[in-house]
Short mmCIF file of C-alpha atoms in Angstrom, two decimals:
data_model
loop_
_atom_site.label_atom_id
_atom_site.label_comp_id
_atom_site.label_asym_id
_atom_site.label_seq_id
_atom_site.Cartn_x
_atom_site.Cartn_y
_atom_site.Cartn_z
CA UNK Z 1 98.05 81.33 94.52
CA UNK Z 2 97.46 77.69 95.36
CA UNK Z 3 98.29 75.17 92.62
CA UNK Z 4 94.77 73.76 92.65
CA UNK Z 5 93.34 77.25 92.11
CA UNK Z 6 95.77 77.81 89.23
CA UNK Z 7 94.74 74.49 87.63
CA UNK Z 8 91.05 75.40 87.97
CA UNK Z 9 91.68 78.79 86.41
CA UNK Z 10 93.64 77.32 83.50
CA UNK Z 11 90.90 74.77 82.80
CA UNK Z 12 88.33 77.53 82.27
CA UNK Z 13 87.56 79.27 79.02
CA UNK Z 14 89.88 82.30 78.73
CA UNK Z 15 87.02 84.83 79.01
CA UNK Z 16 85.70 83.13 82.16
CA UNK Z 17 89.17 83.05 83.73
CA UNK Z 18 89.66 86.75 82.95
CA UNK Z 19 86.28 87.63 84.47
CA UNK Z 20 87.05 85.64 87.63
CA UNK Z 21 90.44 87.31 88.04
CA UNK Z 22 88.99 90.78 87.47
CA UNK Z 23 86.28 90.17 90.06
CA UNK Z 24 88.91 89.01 92.56
CA UNK Z 25 91.12 92.04 91.92
CA UNK Z 26 88.20 94.43 92.32
CA UNK Z 27 87.10 92.70 95.51
CA UNK Z 28 90.59 92.92 97.02
CA UNK Z 29 91.62 96.37 95.71
CA UNK Z 30 88.25 98.07 95.52
CA UNK Z 31 89.06 98.91 91.90
CA UNK Z 32 90.70 97.47 88.83
CA UNK Z 33 94.10 99.10 88.20
CA UNK Z 34 94.74 100.58 84.77
CA UNK Z 35 97.32 97.99 83.65
CA UNK Z 36 95.05 95.14 84.69
CA UNK Z 37 92.14 96.65 82.79
CA UNK Z 38 94.32 97.36 79.74
CA UNK Z 39 95.52 93.74 79.50
CA UNK Z 40 92.17 92.03 80.07
CA UNK Z 41 91.57 91.62 76.31
CA UNK Z 42 94.82 89.67 75.94
CA UNK Z 43 94.05 86.52 77.96
CA UNK Z 44 97.22 84.71 76.85
CA UNK Z 45 99.29 87.41 78.61
CA UNK Z 46 96.79 88.56 81.22
CA UNK Z 47 96.10 85.18 82.85
CA UNK Z 48 99.75 84.18 83.36
CA UNK Z 49 100.70 87.65 84.58
CA UNK Z 50 97.81 87.78 87.02
CA UNK Z 51 98.55 84.29 88.36
CA UNK Z 52 102.06 85.49 89.16
CA UNK Z 53 100.89 88.85 90.51
CA UNK Z 54 98.20 87.23 92.67
CA UNK Z 55 100.82 84.89 94.12
CA UNK Z 56 103.06 87.80 95.08
CA UNK Z 57 100.75 90.74 95.77
CA UNK Z 58 97.45 89.34 96.98
CA UNK Z 59 98.04 85.86 98.32
CA UNK Z 60 101.44 86.32 99.83
CA UNK Z 61 101.42 84.31 103.06
CA UNK Z 62 104.46 85.75 104.83
CA UNK Z 63 103.37 89.41 104.86
CA UNK Z 64 100.08 91.02 105.64
CA UNK Z 65 98.30 93.10 102.94
CA UNK Z 66 99.17 96.41 104.65
CA UNK Z 67 102.88 95.63 104.55
CA UNK Z 68 102.65 94.61 100.89
CA UNK Z 69 100.97 97.93 100.09
CA UNK Z 70 103.55 99.93 102.05
CA UNK Z 71 106.34 98.21 100.12
CA UNK Z 72 104.46 98.88 96.87
CA UNK Z 73 104.15 102.55 97.82
CA UNK Z 74 107.87 102.77 98.59
CA UNK Z 75 108.86 101.13 95.31
CA UNK Z 76 106.41 103.23 93.27
CA UNK Z 77 107.81 106.34 94.95
CA UNK Z 78 111.42 105.35 94.25
CA UNK Z 79 110.60 104.51 90.63
CA UNK Z 80 108.57 107.71 90.35
CA UNK Z 81 105.57 105.88 88.95
CA UNK Z 82 102.78 108.33 89.71
CA UNK Z 83 100.03 105.98 88.53
CA UNK Z 84 101.21 103.01 90.61
CA UNK Z 85 101.76 105.28 93.59
CA UNK Z 86 98.23 106.71 93.46
CA UNK Z 87 96.71 103.24 93.12
CA UNK Z 88 98.67 101.76 96.02
CA UNK Z 89 97.97 104.76 98.25
CA UNK Z 90 94.22 104.34 97.59
CA UNK Z 91 94.42 100.62 98.35
CA UNK Z 92 96.45 101.24 101.51
CA UNK Z 93 93.88 103.78 102.71
CA UNK Z 94 91.12 101.22 102.15
CA UNK Z 95 93.12 98.76 104.25
CA UNK Z 96 93.31 101.28 107.10
CA UNK Z 97 96.94 102.33 106.65
CA UNK Z 98 97.47 105.76 108.19
CA UNK Z 99 98.77 108.81 106.37
CA UNK Z 100 101.83 108.73 108.64
CA UNK Z 101 102.61 105.09 107.80
CA UNK Z 102 102.31 105.85 104.09
CA UNK Z 103 104.57 108.87 104.48
CA UNK Z 104 107.12 106.77 106.38
CA UNK Z 105 107.31 104.32 103.47
CA UNK Z 106 107.89 107.26 101.11
CA UNK Z 107 110.65 108.56 103.40
CA UNK Z 108 112.34 105.16 103.41
CA UNK Z 109 112.13 105.01 99.61
CA UNK Z 110 113.59 108.50 99.41
CA UNK Z 111 116.51 107.54 101.63
CA UNK Z 112 117.31 104.39 99.66
CA UNK Z 113 116.93 106.22 96.33
CA UNK Z 114 119.28 108.95 97.49
CA UNK Z 115 121.80 106.36 98.66
CA UNK Z 116 121.62 104.65 95.26
CA UNK Z 117 122.33 107.94 93.46
CA UNK Z 118 125.22 108.69 95.81
CA UNK Z 119 126.66 105.18 95.49
CA UNK Z 120 126.62 105.23 91.69
CA UNK Z 121 127.80 108.82 91.42
CA UNK Z 122 130.66 108.57 93.92
CA UNK Z 123 131.91 105.33 92.38
CA UNK Z 124 131.95 106.99 88.96
CA UNK Z 125 133.82 110.02 90.33
CA UNK Z 126 136.35 107.81 92.14
CA UNK Z 127 136.86 105.74 89.02
CA UNK Z 128 137.39 108.76 86.78
CA UNK Z 129 139.92 110.38 89.11
CA UNK Z 130 141.66 107.11 90.10
CA UNK Z 131 142.87 106.67 86.51
CA UNK Z 132 144.30 110.18 86.48
CA UNK Z 133 145.91 109.83 89.90
CA UNK Z 134 147.45 106.47 88.98
CA UNK Z 135 148.79 107.77 85.68
CA UNK Z 136 146.65 105.44 83.58
CA UNK Z 137 146.57 106.76 80.02
CA UNK Z 138 143.20 107.75 78.60
CA UNK Z 139 143.54 104.93 76.07
CA UNK Z 140 142.55 102.57 78.91
CA UNK Z 141 139.08 104.02 78.65
CA UNK Z 142 136.37 102.86 76.27
CA UNK Z 143 137.26 103.93 72.75
CA UNK Z 144 133.63 104.69 71.97
CA UNK Z 145 132.41 106.66 74.99
CA UNK Z 146 135.79 107.35 76.66
CA UNK Z 147 134.57 105.88 79.96
CA UNK Z 148 136.45 103.19 81.84
CA UNK Z 149 133.94 100.41 82.42
CA UNK Z 150 135.75 98.89 85.40
CA UNK Z 151 134.43 99.87 88.82
CA UNK Z 152 136.92 100.21 91.66
CA UNK Z 153 137.33 97.21 93.93
CA UNK Z 154 134.97 97.20 96.88
CA UNK Z 155 136.48 97.02 100.36
#
């Protein structure tokens, strides 16, 4: 969001600024997402959050809106946020994103999510068995949860 636009918005009465932002969101998304609607009665939080969100999600100059929505779909999928996922799929469809492109972003999210689980899990397994194999006494582990908090060195 351009600085001049932000200044104009901040100079308005809170209710007018909220109404302007809501109209812009509905125009761009074709709907007002639940979180946006929920926060509209809290202008002190809503306005600053929406200025930030507009700068990233709707007025991002280095990526086109379809790419932003595909990333949003991938992240919502990875985080398993059903509500965000449904919203961003609807918006992507309105922007002309194909079912196959949407599915590809879900597949990418799935692959990265799986890699994250594997990375964390295998490091934990290596760490647990490295102590045993190196003869490190169990007292080297956390006295509260009995887990060594040190991760193995990365190569």
